[in-house]
Structure formats: structure tokens, C-alpha cells
GROMACS .gro file of C-alpha atoms in nm:
model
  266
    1UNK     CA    1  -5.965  -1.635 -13.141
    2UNK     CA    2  -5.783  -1.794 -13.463
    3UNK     CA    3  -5.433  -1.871 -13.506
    4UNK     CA    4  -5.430  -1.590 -13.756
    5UNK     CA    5  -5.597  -1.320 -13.525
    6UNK     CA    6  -5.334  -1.437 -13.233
    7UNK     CA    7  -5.029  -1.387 -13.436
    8UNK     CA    8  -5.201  -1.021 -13.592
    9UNK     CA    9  -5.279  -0.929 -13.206
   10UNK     CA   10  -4.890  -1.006 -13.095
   11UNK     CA   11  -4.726  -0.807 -13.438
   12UNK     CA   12  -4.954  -0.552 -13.303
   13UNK     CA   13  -4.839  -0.572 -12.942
   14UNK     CA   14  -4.456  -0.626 -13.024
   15UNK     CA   15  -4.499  -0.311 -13.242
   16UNK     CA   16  -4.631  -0.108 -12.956
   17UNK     CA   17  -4.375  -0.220 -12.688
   18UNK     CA   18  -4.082  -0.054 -12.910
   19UNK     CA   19  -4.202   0.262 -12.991
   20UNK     CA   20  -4.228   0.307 -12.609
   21UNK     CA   21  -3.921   0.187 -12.543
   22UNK     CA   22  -3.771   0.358 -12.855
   23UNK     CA   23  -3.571   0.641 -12.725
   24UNK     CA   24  -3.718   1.020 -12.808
   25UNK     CA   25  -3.536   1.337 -12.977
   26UNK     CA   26  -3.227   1.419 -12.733
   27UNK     CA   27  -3.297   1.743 -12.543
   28UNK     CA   28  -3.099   2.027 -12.627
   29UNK     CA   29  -2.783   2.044 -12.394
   30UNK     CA   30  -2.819   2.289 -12.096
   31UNK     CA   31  -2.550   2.550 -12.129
   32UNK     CA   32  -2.385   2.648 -11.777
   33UNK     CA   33  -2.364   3.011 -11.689
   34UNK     CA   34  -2.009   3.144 -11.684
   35UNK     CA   35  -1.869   3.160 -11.297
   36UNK     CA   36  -1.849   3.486 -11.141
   37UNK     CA   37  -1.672   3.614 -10.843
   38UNK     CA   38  -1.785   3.913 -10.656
   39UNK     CA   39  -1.451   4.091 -10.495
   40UNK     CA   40  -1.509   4.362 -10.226
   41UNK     CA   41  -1.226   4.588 -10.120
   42UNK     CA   42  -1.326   4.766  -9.810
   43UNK     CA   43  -1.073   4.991  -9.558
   44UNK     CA   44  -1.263   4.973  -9.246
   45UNK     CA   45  -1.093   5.150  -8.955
   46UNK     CA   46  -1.095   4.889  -8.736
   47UNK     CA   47  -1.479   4.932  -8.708
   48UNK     CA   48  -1.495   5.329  -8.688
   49UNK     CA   49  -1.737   5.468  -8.837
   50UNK     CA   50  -1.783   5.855  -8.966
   51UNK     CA   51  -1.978   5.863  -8.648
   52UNK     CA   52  -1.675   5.803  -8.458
   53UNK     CA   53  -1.818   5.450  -8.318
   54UNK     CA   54  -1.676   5.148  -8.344
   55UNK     CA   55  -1.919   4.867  -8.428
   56UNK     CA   56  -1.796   4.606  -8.604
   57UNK     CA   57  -2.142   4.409  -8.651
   58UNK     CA   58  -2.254   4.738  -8.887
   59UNK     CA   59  -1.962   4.633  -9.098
   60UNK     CA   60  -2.073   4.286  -9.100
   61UNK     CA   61  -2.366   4.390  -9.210
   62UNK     CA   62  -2.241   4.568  -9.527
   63UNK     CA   63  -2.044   4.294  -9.570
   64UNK     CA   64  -2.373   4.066  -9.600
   65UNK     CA   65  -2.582   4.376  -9.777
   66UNK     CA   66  -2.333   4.328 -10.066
   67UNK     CA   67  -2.294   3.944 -10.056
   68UNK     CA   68  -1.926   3.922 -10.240
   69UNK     CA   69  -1.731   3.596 -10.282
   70UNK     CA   70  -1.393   3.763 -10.121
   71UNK     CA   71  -1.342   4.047  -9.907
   72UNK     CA   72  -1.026   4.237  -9.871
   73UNK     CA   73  -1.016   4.444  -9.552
   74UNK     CA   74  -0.797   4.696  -9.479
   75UNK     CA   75  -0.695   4.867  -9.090
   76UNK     CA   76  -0.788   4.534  -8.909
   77UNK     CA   77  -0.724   4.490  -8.541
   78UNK     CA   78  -0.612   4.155  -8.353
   79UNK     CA   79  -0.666   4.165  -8.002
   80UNK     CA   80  -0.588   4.516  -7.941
   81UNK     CA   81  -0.670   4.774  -7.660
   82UNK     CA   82  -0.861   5.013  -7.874
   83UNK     CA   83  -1.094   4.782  -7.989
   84UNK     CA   84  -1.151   4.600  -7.644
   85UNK     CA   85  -0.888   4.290  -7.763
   86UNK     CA   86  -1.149   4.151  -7.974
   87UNK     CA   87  -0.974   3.966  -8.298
   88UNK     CA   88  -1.176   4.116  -8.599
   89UNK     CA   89  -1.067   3.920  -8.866
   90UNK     CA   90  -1.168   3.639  -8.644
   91UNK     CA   91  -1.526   3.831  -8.556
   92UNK     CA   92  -1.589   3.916  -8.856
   93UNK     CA   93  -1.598   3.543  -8.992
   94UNK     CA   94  -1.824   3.482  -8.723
   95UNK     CA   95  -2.056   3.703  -8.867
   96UNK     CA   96  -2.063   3.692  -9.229
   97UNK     CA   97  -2.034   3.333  -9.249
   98UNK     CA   98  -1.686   3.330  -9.445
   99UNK     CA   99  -1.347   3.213  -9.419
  100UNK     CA  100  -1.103   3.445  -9.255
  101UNK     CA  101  -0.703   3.487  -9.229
  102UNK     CA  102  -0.498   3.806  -9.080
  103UNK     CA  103  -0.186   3.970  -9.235
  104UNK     CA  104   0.014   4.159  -8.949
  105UNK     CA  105   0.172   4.485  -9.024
  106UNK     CA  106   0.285   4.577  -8.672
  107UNK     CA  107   0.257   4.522  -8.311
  108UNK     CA  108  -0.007   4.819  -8.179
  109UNK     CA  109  -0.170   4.844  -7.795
  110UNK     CA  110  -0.097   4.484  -7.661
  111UNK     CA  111  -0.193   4.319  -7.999
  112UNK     CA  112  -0.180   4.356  -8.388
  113UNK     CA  113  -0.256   4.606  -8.653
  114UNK     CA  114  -0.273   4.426  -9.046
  115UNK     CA  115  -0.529   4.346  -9.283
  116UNK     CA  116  -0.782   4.025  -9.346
  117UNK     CA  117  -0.922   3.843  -9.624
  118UNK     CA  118  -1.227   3.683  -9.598
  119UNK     CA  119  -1.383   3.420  -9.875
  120UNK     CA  120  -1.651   3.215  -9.946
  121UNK     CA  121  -1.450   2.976 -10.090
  122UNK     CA  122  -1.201   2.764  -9.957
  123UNK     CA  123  -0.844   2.944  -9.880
  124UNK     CA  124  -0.527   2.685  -9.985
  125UNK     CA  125  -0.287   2.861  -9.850
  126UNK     CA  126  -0.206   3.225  -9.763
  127UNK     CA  127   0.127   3.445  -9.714
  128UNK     CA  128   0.180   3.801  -9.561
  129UNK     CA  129   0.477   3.933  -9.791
  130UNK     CA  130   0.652   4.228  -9.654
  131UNK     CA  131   0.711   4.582  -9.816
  132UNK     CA  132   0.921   4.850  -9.823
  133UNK     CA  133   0.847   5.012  -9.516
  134UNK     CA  134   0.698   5.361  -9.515
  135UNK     CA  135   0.603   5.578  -9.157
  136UNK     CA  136   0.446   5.243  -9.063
  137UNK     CA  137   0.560   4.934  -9.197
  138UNK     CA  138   0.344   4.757  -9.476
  139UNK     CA  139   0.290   4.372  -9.646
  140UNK     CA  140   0.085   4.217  -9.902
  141UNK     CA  141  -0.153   4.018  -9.799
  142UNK     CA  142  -0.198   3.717 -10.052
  143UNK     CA  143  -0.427   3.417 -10.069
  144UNK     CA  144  -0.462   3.110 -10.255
  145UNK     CA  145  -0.846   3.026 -10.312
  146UNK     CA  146  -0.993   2.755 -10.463
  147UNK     CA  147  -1.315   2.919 -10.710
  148UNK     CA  148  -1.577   2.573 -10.662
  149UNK     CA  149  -1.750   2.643 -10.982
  150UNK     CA  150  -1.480   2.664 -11.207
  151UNK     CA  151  -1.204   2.400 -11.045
  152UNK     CA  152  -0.971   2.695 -11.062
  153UNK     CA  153  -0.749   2.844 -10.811
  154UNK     CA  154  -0.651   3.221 -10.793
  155UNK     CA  155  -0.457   3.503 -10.580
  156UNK     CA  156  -0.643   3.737 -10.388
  157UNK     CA  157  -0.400   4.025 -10.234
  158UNK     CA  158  -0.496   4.263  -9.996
  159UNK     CA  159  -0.367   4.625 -10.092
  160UNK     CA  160  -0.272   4.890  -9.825
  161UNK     CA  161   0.021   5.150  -9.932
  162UNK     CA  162   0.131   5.411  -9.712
  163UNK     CA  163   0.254   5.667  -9.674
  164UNK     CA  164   0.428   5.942  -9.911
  165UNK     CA  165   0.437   5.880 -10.306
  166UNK     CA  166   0.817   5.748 -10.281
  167UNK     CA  167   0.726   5.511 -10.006
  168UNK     CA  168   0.413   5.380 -10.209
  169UNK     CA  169   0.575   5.345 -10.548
  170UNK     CA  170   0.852   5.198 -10.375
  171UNK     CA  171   0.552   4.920 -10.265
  172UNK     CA  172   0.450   4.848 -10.552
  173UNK     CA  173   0.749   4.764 -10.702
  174UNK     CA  174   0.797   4.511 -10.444
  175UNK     CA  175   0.418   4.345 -10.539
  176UNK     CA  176   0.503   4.382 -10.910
  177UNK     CA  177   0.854   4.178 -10.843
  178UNK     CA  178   0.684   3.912 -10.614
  179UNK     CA  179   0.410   3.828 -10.851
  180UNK     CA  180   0.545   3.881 -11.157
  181UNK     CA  181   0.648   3.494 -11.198
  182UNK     CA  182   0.304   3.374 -11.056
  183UNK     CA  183   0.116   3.156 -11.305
  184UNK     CA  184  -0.253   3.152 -11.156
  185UNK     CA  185  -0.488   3.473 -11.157
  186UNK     CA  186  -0.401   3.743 -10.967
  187UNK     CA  187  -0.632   4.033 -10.841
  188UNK     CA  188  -0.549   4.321 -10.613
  189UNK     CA  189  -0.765   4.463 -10.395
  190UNK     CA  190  -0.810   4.740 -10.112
  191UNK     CA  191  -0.631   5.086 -10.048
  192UNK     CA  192  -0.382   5.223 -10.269
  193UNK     CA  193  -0.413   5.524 -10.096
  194UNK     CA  194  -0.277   5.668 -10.510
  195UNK     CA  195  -0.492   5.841 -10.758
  196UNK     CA  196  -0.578   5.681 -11.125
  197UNK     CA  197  -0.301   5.946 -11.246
  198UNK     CA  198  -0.064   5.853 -11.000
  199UNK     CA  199   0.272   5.702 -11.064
  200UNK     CA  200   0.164   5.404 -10.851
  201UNK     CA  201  -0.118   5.336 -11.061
  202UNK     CA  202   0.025   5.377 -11.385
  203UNK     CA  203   0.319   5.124 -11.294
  204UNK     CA  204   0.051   4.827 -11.166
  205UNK     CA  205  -0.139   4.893 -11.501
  206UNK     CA  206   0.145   4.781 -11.719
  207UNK     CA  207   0.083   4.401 -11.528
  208UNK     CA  208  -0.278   4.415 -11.436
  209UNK     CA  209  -0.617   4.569 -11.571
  210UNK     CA  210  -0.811   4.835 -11.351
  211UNK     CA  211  -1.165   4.782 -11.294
  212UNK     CA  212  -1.364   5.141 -11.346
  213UNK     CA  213  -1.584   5.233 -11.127
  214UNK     CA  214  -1.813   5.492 -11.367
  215UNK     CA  215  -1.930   5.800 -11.271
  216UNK     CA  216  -1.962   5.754 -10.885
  217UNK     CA  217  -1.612   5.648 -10.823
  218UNK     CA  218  -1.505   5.861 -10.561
  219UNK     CA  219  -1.404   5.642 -10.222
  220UNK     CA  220  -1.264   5.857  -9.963
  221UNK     CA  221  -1.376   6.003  -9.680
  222UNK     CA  222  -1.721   5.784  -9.719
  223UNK     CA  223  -1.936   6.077  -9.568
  224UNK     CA  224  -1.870   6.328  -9.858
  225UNK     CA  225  -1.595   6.115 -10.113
  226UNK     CA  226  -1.363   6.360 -10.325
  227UNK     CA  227  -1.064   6.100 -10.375
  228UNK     CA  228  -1.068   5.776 -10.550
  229UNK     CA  229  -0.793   5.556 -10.367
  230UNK     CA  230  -0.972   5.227 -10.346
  231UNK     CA  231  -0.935   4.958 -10.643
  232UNK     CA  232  -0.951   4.653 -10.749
  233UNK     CA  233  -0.715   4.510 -10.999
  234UNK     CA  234  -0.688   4.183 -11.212
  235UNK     CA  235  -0.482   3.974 -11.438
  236UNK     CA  236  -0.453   3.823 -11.719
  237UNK     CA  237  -0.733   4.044 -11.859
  238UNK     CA  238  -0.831   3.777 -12.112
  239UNK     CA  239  -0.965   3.535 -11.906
  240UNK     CA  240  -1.194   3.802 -11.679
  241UNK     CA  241  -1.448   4.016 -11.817
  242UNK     CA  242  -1.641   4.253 -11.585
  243UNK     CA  243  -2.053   4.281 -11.522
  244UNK     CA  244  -2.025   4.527 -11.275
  245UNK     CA  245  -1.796   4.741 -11.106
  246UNK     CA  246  -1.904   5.061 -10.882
  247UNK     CA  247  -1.858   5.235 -10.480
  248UNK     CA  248  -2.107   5.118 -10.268
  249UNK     CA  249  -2.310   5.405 -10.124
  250UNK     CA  250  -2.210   5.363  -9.796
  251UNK     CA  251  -2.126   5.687  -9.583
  252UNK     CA  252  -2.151   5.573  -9.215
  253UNK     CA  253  -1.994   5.260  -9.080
  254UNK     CA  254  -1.578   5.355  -9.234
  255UNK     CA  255  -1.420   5.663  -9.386
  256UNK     CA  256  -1.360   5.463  -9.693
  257UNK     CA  257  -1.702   5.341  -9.916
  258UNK     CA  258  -1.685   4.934 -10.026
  259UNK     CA  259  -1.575   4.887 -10.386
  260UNK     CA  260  -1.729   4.581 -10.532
  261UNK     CA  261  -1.638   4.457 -10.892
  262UNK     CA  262  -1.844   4.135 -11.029
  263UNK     CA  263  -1.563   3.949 -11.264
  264UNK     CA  264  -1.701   3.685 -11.529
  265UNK     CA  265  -1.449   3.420 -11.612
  266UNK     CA  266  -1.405   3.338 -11.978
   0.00000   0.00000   0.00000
């Protein structure tokens, strides 16, 4: 081969080695979904069911039907005589696979009577604020979780007024004063035991949105619902949006049906 042919053949092969190497059109950028967080607010009689039988592995398995991010649980036993001292906040951990702490209202048969929380994502810290006390005294059950896919922390606070519409208002006065300085995201959850037109709810709405439940909003008893009682509740409102929002049909394992709202954060 000539001198001439040898330098054409490596122009040639120098040529070919940078388009390979030369970089390509950039690929569009992959846009990540918006996190969402799936909140459940379920009063489960310790495990009763409409059938009168307590089994708290049917509740589990609602729980795990529904698959939600954070559960607020409302007439939870600890180690009492009625439910054979087993600790259900505790149990129910066990069986759904979730973090869980317990929020105390009152000694009852040898152990506790409260509420729970349980969450798939890490709990910071947690604090059982008391209320006003009604026939049976009453707290607040708040945690501090830690939402993976956004880096963002909220408050998750278990709901459970009782009993008359003085002693419940009274209640939520108390939750409106003890969050009212709290920076972070705060949703309520669980048993207001209040209608929508109640004076209860109409005093929580001035600081946090309601999430509707549509037609089939009716919570209480579970077999054959005519009350709605059961909410979920969320602040600020600008930086949640909600995808869905309804009562689980659920009529045997509690007298209350699940309410499960599916927030978007902006």
C-alpha cells in the first residue's frame, strides 16, 4: 500500500473513531411522579367485630387489603383482660409489617385503653397530648414521620373525641391551640365522633381542609352506616392535593368502616 493510500486509510479511521465516541442527542429528562401518602383512619373496637368477635388478624387484614402509608387506630387495647392481655398496637405491627406506637387514654382491666399509629415510614418522634376530659378522659395522639420520597417530615394525629358536644368542642380547642404554632404538615385522622355540620367540625375547618368522602360517606355503625363521624383532615391545603378519598366497604370486622384518603404532595 502507498504512502498516500496509508495516510487516506488513517483520515478514514480517525474519522470513524469520533463519531463513535462523539456523544448522541441527550435523552429527555425522566420526570418523577409526585409522592403520595395513603392515610387510613380506622376505629376498631379493640378487634370487635359487628359479629361480636374479637379477631384482631381480620383487622390486619383490612389493614393490608387497603395498603395505606399511616394508620390511625382508634379503641386500642394494651395488655388488657378483655382482649386476653395481648398488646394490639404491638400485634398489629406484627402483622401488617409497619411501625407502631400507643397513646394511653386510661388504665382499663389490668392494662391500657388509647389509640395507635402505625406507618410505613419511619416515626421521629411521637407525643400523647392530653385533652379536656369528657366521661372518659381523652389525648391526641401525634407523630412525627419522616415521608422517604419526598425528604419531608409531617404530623400524623390520631383523633378520638368523646363524649357530649361541650366535651368534644371543648377537645378540639385544645388540638387547635397545641398545633396552631407547628410549622410542618399536619393531618388529623380517626373519630370525631361530630357530624360535617357540627360545631366541632366547623371550628377544625377554619385551620385545616376536610377530605370528602363522595356519595358513600357514611361511617358508623359499619353493618348498615347512617352517620359520618370518621375524617381525615390536612394542612396547609396548598401543598396537598387529593386523588382519592372514600369509606371502605367494610361491614364486619369494627362498627366503624376504614376511611382512606390518597394525598398528592405539590
Amino acid at each position: 500500500m502507498t504512502s498516500r493510500l496509508l495516510r487516506a486509510f488513517a483520515t478514514l479511521c480517525s474519522a470513524m473513531a469520533l463519531a463513535t465516541c462523539a456523544p448522541g442527542p441527550r435523552p429527555p429528562e425522566t420526570i418523577q411522579p409526585a409522592p403520595t401518602l395513603r392515610v387510613l383512619a380506622y376505629n376498631i373496637r379493640h378487634g370487635e367485630g359487628i359479629d361480636r368477635r374479637v379477631d384482631l388478624e381480620r383487622v390486619a387484614r383490612v389493614i393490608n387489603r387497603i395498603r395505606p402509608d399511616v394508620v390511625t387506630l382508634q379503641e386500642v387495647d394494651s395488655a388488657v383482660q378483655r382482649t386476653a392481655g395481648v398488646d394490639q398496637a404491638r400485634r398489629l405491627a406484627e402483622l401488617t409489617g409497619m411501625q407502631a406506637v400507643f397513646g394511653s387514654f386510661m388504665g382499663y382491666q389490668g392494662g391500657q385503653y388509647g389509640m395507635a399509629i402505625l406507618s410505613r415510614h419511619p416515626i421521629v418522634e411521637f407525643t400523647n397530648h392530653r385533652l379536656p376530659d369528657g366521661e372518659e378522659p381523652r389525648t391526641a395522639l401525634a407523630a412525627v414521620v419522616q415521608l422517604r420520597d419526598a425528604n419531608l417530615e409531617f404530623v400524623i394525629v390520631g383523633i378520638h373525641f368523646y363524649r357530649t358536644a361541650e366535651e368534644r368542642l371543648a377537645q378540639a380547642r385544645r388540638v387547635v391551640e397545641i398545633f396552631q404554632e407547628e410549622h410542618r404538615p399536619v393531618i388529623l385522622s380517626g373519630d370525631f365522633n361530630s357530624a360535617p355540620d357540627s360545631h366541632v367540625l366547623r371550628l377544625l375547618q377554619q385551620s385545616w381542609a376536610v377530605a370528602g368522602k363522595g356519595l358513600e360517606r357514611l361511617t358508623f355503625p359499619a353493618d348498615t352506616p347512617d352517620r359520618e363521624i370518621d375524617f381525615i383532615m390536612y394542612r396547609p391545603a396548598a401543598q396537598f392535593s387529593v386523588a382519592r378519598s372514600l369509606v371502605v366497604d367494610e361491614p364486619l370486622a369494627s362498627d366503624h368502616r376504614p376511611v382512606l384518603v390518597e394525598l398528592i404532595l405539590k
